[in-house]
mmCIF file of C-alpha atoms in Angstrom:
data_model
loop_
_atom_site.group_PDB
_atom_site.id
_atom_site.type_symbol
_atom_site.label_atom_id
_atom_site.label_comp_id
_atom_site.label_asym_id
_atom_site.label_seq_id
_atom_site.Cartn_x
_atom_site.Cartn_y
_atom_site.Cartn_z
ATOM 1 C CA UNK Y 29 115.227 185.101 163.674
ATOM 2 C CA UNK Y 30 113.574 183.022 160.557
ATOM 3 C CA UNK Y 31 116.279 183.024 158.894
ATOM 4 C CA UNK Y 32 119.950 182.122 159.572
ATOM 5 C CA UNK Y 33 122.674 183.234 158.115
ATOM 6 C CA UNK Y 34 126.166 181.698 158.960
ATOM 7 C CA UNK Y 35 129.060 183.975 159.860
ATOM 8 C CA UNK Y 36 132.167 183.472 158.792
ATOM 9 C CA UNK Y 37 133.416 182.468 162.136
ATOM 10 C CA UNK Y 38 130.960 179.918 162.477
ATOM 11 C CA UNK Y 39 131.542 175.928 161.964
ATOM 12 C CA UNK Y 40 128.785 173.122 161.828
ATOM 13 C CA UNK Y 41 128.113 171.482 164.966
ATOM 14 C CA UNK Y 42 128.251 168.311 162.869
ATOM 15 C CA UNK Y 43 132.031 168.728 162.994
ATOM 16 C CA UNK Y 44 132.656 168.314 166.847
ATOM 17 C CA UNK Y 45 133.971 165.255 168.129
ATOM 18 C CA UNK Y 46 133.684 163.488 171.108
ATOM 19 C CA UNK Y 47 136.178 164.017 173.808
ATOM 20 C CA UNK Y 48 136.004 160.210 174.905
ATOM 21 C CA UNK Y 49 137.015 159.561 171.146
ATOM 22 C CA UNK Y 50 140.324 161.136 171.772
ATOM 23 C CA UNK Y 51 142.102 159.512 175.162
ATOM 24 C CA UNK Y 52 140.970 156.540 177.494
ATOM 25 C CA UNK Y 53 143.310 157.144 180.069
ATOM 26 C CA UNK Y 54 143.018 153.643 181.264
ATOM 27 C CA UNK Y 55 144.306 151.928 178.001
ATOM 28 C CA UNK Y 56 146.976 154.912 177.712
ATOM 29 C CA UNK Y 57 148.426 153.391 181.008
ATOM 30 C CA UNK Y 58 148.187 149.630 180.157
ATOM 31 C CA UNK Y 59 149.781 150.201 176.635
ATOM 32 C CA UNK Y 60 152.630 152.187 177.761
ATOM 33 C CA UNK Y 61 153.381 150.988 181.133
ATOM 34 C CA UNK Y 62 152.909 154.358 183.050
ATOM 35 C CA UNK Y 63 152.044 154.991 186.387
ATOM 36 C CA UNK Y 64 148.878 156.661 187.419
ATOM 37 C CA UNK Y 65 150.535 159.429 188.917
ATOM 38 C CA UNK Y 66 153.002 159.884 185.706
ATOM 39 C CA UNK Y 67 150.233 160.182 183.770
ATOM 40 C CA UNK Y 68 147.959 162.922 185.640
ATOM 41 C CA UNK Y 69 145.773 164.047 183.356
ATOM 42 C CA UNK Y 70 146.071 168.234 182.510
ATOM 43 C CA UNK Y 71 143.199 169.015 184.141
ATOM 44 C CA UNK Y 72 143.718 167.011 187.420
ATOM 45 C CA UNK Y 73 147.303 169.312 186.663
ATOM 46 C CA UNK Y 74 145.384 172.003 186.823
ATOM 47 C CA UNK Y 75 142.672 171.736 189.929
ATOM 48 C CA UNK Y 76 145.892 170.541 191.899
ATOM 49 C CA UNK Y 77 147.858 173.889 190.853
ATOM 50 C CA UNK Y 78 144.261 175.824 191.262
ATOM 51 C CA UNK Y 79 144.609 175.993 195.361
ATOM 52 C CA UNK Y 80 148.293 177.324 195.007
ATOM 53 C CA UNK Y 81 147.304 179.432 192.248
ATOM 54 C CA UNK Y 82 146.311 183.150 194.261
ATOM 55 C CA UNK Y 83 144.955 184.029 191.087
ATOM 56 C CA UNK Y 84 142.229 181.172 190.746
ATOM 57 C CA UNK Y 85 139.338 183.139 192.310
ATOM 58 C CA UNK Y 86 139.228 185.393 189.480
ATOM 59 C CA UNK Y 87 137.846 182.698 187.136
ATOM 60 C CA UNK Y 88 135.704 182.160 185.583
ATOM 61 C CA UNK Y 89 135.423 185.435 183.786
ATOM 62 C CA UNK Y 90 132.133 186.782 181.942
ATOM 63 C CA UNK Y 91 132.062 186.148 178.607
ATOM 64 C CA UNK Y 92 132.372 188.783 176.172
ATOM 65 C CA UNK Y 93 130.692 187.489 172.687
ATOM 66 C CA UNK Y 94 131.332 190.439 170.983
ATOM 67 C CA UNK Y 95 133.604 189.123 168.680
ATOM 68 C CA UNK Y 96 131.714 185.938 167.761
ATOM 69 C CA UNK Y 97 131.736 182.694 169.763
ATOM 70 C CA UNK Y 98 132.443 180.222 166.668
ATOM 71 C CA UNK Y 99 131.780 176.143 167.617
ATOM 72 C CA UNK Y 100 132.300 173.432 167.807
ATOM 73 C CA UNK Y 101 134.471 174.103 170.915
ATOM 74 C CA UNK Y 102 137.327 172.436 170.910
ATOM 75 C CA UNK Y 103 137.608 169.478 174.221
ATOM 76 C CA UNK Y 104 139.686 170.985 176.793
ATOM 77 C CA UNK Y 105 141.772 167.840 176.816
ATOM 78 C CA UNK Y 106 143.448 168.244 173.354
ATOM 79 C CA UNK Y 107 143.808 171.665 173.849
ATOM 80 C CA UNK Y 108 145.690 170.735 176.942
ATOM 81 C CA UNK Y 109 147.862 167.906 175.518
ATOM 82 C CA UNK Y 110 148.578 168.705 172.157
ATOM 83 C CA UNK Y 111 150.811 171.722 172.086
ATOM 84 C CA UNK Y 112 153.824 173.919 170.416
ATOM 85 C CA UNK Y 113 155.821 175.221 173.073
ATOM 86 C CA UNK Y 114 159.541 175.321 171.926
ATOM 87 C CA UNK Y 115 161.495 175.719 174.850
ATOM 88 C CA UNK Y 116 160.046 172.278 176.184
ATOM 89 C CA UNK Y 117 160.841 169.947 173.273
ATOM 90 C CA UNK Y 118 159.823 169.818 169.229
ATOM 91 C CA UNK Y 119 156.789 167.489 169.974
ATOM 92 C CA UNK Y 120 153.374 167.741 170.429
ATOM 93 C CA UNK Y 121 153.279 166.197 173.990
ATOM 94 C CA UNK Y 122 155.347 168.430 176.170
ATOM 95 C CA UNK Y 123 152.344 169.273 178.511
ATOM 96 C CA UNK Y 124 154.422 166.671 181.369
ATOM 97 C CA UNK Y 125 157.722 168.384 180.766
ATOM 98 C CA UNK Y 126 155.979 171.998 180.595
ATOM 99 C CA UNK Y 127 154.681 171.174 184.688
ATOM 100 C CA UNK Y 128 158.228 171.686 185.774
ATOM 101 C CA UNK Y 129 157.507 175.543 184.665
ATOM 102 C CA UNK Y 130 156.633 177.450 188.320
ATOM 103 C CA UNK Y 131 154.862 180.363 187.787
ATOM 104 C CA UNK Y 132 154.841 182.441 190.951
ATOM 105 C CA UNK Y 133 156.520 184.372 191.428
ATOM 106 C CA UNK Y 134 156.462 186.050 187.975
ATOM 107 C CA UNK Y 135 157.887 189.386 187.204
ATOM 108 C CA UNK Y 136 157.038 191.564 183.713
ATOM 109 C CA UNK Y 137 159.472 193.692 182.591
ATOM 110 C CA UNK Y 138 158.567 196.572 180.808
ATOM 111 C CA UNK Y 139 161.083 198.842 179.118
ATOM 112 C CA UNK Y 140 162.180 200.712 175.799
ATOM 113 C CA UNK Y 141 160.271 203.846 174.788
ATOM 114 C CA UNK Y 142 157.725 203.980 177.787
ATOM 115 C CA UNK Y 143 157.292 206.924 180.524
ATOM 116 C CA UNK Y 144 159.145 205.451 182.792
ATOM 117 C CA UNK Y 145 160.601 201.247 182.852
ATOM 118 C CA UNK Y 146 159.296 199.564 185.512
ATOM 119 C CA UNK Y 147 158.984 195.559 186.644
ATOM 120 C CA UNK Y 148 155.496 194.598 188.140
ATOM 121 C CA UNK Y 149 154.210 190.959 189.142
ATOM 122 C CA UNK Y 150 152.070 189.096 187.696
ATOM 123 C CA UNK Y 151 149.168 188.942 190.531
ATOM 124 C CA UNK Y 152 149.557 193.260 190.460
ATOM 125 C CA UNK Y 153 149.087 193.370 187.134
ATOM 126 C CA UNK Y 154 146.170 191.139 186.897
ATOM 127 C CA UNK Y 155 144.749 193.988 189.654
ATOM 128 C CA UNK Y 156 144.671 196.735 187.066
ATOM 129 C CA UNK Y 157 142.713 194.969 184.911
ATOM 130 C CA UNK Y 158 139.520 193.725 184.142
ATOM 131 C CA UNK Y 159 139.343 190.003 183.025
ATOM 132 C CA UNK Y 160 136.911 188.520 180.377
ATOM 133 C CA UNK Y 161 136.700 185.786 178.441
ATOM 134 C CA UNK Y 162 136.863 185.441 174.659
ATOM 135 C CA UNK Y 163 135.898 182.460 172.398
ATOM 136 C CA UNK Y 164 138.132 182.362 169.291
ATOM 137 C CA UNK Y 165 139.713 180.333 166.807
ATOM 138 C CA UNK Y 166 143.570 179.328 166.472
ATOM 139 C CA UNK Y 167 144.889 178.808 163.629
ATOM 140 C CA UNK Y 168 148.542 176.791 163.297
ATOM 141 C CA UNK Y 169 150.817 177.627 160.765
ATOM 142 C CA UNK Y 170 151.656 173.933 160.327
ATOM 143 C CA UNK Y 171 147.507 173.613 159.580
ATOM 144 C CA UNK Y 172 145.959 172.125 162.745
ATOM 145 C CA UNK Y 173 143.405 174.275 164.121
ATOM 146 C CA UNK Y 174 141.085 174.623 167.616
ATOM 147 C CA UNK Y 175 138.082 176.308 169.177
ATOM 148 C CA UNK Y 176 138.814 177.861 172.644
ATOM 149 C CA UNK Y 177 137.525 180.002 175.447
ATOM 150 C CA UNK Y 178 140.744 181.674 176.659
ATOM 151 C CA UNK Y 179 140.555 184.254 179.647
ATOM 152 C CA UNK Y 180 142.690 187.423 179.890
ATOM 153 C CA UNK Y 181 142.342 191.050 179.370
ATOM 154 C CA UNK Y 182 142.913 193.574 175.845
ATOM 155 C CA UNK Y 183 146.320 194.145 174.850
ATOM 156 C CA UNK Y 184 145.103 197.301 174.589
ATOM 157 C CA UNK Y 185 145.182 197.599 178.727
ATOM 158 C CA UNK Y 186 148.475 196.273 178.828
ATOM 159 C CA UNK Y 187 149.226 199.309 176.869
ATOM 160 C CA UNK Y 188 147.570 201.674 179.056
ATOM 161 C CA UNK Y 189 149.646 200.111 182.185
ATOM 162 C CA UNK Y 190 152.931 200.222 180.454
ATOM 163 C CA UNK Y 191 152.648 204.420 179.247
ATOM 164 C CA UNK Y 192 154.869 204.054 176.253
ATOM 165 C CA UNK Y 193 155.319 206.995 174.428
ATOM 166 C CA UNK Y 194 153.537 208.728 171.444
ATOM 167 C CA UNK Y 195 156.786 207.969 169.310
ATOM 168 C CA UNK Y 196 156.539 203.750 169.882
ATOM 169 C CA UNK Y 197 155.474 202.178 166.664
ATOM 170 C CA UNK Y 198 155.834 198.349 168.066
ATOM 171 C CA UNK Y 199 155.665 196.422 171.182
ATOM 172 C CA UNK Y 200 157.835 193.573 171.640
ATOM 173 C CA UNK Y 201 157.634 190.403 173.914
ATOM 174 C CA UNK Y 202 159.640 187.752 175.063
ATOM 175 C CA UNK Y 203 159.557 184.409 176.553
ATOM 176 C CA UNK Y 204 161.260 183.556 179.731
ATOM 177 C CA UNK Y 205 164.550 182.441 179.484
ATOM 178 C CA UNK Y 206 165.321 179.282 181.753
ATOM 179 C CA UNK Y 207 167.075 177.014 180.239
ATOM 180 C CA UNK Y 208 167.713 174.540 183.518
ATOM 181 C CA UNK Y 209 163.557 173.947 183.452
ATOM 182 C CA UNK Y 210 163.183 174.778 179.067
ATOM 183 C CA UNK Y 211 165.592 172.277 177.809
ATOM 184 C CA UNK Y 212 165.586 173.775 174.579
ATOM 185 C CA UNK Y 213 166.514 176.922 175.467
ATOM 186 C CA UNK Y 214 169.996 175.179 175.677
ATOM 187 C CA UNK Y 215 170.633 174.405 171.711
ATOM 188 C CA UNK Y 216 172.651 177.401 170.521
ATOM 189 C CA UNK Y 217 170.861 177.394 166.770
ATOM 190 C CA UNK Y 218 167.792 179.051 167.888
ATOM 191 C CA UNK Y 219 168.071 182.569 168.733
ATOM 192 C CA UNK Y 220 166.321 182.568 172.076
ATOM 193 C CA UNK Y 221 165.043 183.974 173.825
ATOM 194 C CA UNK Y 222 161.554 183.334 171.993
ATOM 195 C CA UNK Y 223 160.216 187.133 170.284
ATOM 196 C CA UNK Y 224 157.633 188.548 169.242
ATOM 197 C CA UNK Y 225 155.730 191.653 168.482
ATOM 198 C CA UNK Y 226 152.907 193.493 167.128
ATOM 199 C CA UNK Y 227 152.329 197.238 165.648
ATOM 200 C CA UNK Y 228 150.902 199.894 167.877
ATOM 201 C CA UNK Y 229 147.500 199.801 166.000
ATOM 202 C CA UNK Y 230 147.470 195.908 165.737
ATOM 203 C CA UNK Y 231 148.210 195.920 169.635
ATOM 204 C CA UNK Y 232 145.429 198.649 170.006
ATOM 205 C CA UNK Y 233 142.845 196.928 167.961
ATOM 206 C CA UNK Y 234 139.886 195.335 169.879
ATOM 207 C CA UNK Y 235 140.875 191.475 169.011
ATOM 208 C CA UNK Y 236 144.275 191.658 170.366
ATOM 209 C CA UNK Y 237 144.064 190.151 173.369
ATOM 210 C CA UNK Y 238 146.745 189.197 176.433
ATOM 211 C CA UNK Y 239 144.924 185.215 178.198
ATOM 212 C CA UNK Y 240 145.551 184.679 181.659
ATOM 213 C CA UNK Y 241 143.479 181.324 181.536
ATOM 214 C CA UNK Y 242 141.893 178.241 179.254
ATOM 215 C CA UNK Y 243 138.165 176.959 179.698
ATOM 216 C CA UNK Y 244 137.679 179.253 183.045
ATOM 217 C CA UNK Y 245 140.766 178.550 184.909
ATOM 218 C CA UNK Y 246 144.281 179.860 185.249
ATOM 219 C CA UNK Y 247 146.431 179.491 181.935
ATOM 220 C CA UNK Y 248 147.700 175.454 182.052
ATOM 221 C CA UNK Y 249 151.967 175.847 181.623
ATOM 222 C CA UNK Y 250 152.099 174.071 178.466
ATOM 223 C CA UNK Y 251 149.917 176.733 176.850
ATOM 224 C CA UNK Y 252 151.924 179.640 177.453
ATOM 225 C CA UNK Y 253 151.149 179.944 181.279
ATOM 226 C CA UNK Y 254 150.923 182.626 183.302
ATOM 227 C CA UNK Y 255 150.484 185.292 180.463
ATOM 228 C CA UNK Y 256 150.805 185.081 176.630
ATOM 229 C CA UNK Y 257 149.558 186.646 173.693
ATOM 230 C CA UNK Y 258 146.574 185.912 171.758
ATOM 231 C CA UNK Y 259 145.894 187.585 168.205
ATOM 232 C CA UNK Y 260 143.334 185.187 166.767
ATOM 233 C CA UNK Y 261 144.064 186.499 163.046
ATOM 234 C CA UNK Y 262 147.620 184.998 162.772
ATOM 235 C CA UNK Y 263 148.948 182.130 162.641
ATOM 236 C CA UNK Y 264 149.743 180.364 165.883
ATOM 237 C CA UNK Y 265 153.457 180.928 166.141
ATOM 238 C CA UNK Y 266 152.830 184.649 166.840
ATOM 239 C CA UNK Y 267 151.542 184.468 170.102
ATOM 240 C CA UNK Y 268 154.185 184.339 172.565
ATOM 241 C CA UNK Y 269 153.784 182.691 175.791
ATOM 242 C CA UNK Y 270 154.897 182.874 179.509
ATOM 243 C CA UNK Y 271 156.000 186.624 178.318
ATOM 244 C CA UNK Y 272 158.739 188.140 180.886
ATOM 245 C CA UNK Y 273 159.303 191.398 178.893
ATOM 246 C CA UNK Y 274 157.333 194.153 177.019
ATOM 247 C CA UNK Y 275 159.142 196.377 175.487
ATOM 248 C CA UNK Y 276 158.195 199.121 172.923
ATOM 249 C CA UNK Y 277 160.341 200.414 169.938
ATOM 250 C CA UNK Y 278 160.199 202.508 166.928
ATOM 251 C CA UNK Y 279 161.985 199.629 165.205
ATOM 252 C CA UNK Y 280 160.124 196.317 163.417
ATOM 253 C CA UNK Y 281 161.694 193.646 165.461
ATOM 254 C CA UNK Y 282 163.264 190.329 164.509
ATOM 255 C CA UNK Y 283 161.030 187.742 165.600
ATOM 256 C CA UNK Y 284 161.724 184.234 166.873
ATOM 257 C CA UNK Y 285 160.965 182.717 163.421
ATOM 258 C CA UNK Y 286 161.436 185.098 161.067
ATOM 259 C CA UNK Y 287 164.926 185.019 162.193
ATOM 260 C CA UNK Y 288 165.206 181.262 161.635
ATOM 261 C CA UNK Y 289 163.521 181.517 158.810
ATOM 262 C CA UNK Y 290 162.337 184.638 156.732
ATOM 263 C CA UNK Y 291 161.312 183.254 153.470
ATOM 264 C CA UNK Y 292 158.915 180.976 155.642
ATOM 265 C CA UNK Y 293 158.164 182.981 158.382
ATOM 266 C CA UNK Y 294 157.262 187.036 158.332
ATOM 267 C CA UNK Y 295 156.826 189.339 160.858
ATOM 268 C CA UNK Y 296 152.795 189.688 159.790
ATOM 269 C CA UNK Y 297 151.940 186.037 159.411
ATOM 270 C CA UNK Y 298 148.526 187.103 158.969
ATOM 271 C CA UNK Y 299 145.839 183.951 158.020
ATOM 272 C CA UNK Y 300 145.537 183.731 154.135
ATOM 273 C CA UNK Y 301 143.768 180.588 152.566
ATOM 274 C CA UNK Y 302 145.313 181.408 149.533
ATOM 275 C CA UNK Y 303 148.929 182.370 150.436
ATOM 276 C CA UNK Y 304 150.462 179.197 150.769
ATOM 277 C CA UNK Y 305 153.721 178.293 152.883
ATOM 278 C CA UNK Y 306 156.302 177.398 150.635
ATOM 279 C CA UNK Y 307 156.335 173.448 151.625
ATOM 280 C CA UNK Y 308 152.691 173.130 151.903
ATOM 281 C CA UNK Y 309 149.263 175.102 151.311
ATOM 282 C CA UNK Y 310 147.129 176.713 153.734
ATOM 283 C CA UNK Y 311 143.711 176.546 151.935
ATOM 284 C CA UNK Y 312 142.396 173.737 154.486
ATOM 285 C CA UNK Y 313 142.763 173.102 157.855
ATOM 286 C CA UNK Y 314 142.342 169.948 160.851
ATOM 287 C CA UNK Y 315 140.546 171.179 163.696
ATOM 288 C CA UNK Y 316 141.678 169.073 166.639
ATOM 289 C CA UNK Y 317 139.588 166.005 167.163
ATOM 290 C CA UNK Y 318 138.300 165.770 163.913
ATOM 291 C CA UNK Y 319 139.155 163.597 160.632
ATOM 292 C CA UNK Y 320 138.249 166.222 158.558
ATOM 293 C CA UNK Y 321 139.764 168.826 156.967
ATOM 294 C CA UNK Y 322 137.633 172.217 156.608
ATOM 295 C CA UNK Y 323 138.148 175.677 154.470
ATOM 296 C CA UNK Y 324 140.350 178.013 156.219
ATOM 297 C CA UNK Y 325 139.390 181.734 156.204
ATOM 298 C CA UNK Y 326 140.948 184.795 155.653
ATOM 299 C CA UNK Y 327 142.668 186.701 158.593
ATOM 300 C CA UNK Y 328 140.729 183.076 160.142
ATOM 301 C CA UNK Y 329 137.470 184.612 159.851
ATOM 302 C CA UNK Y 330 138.261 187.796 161.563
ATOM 303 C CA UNK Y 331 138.312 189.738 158.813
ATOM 304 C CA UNK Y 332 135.595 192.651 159.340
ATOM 305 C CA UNK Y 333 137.792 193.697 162.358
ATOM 306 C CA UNK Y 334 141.259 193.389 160.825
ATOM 307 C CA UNK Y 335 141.552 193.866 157.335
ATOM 308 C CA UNK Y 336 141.545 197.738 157.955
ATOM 309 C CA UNK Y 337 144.907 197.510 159.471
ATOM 310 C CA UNK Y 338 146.594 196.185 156.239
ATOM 311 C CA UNK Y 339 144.835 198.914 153.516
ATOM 312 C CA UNK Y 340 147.913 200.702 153.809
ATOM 313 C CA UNK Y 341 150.681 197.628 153.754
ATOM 314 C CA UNK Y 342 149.385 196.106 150.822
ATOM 315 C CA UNK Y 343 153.139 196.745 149.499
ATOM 316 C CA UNK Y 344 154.924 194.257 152.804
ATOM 317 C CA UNK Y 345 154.631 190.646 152.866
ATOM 318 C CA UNK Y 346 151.338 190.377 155.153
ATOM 319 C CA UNK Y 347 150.624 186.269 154.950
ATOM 320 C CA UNK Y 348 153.232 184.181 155.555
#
């Protein structure tokens, strides 16, 4: 073409930044004393889990652009080492602690209003379906934001394997709940395990989207590892990780957050620029690795294939 014309996914390559700008392993270990094996990188992590991993054959996945492959792409090492994950700590480096997570075996339970319950493993269900990948943007609540490749299959075939019934309205997943490995898990205040859920036709629409992997290789533990949920038009918090259970209800569920929080926290938590949180706006975000802060987008840019789910909820609390 002559003549571009920027999509609203789409960010300037001028923001990327380099990786070697964000961690010189070297220095790391000097200044704090560490020992090289301590301080194993994620992705050394990652090729050392790889040959244990029965499931690391299957990537990389082809890429499925459909949905817009917005750049710059975030480095695989922040996205590896800068991460919410609850049940491991409050702080952004719990990609050590998250290792002590083993993920095989791994059993799904599936239950509520489906044909018939049934448990299945993770390596089985991986079988029925057909992986991809997917480039998309994230978009934290608390206003960080990244660029990744993640590889997994449709919520929609998750659907398919589980049969619910015509009558389910919502579909409901949980964390694991180990509390011996997730220290967490063992403060009484939060009401674990971690929830979460999406509406039948959110679940069924094409972005929804359950990732089995990061950058073309099995899903690293401290990002939600082996299976978690990926809806690319929320905010962050919505996408549960290391899911155990799917269940499906004719109920709206209480969520993890909205149960800690409500005013703060709603069962939508759909990406609005001009909703702000009530402690800080959401107009601007900080993609990782970069000084700057850029214009956040509504439903985070997805908009063309989302916004027809809403046309009828225009009366709940969709953004925040």
């Amino acid at each position: 073409m002559l003549i571009k014309r920027t999509k609203g996914w789409e960010i300037p390559e001028s923001k990327a930044t380099s990786e070697s700008h964000y961690l010189d392993r070297r220095s790391m270990v000097r200044a704090m004393g560490f020992g090289a094996a301590s301080l194993a990188l994620p992705g050394q992590l990652m090729a050392q889990d790889k040959s244990a991993d029965p499931s690391a054959r299957l990537y990389p996945a082809r890429r499925n652009d459909r949905y817009g492959v917005p750049t710059p792409m975030t480095a695989e090492r922040l996205a590896t080492t800068y991460n919410n994950f609850y049940e491991f700590g409050t702080d952004k480096s719990i990609w050590r602690d998250a290792q002590k997570l083993e993920v095989r075996p791994w059993t799904i339970k599936v239950g509520g209003m489906v044909e018939k319950p049934f448990e299945i493993g993770i390596d089985d269900l991986l079988a029925k379906v057909q992986l991809e990948e997917r480039v998309y943007r994230h978009r934290c609540v608390e206003t960080w934001s990244m660029i990744v490749p993640w590889t997994g299959f449709p919520v929609r075939s998750l659907v398919e394997v589980c049969k619910p019934l015509g009558s389910a309205k919502f579909i409901v997943m949980k964390t694991l709940s180990k509390p011996s490995v997730m220290r967490e898990q063992r403060d009484p205040l939060y009401p674990w395990p971690y929830t979460e859920g999406l509406a039948m036709d959110e679940a069924m629409n094409d972005l929804a989207f359950i990732a089995t992997g990061l950058y073309g290789k099995p899903m690293p533990k401290q990002n939600g590892a082996p299976l978690r949920l990926v809806a690319p038009w929320k905010y962050g918090f919505k996408n549960v990780k290391s899911i155990v259970s799917v269940e499906f209800t004719d109920k709206k569920p209480k969520t993890f957050w909205e149960g800690l929080q409500s005013s703060e926290y709603g069962f939508w938590a759909n990406v609005n620029p001009e909703v702000a949180h009530p402690r800080w706006s959401q107009a601007t975000e900080k993609p990782l690795g970069s000084e700057q802060r850029i214009p956040t987008l509504l439903y985070n840019g997805y908009a063309e294939f989302v916004a027809g789910l809403y046309a009828d909820r225009k009366a709940e609390k969709l953004f925040m």
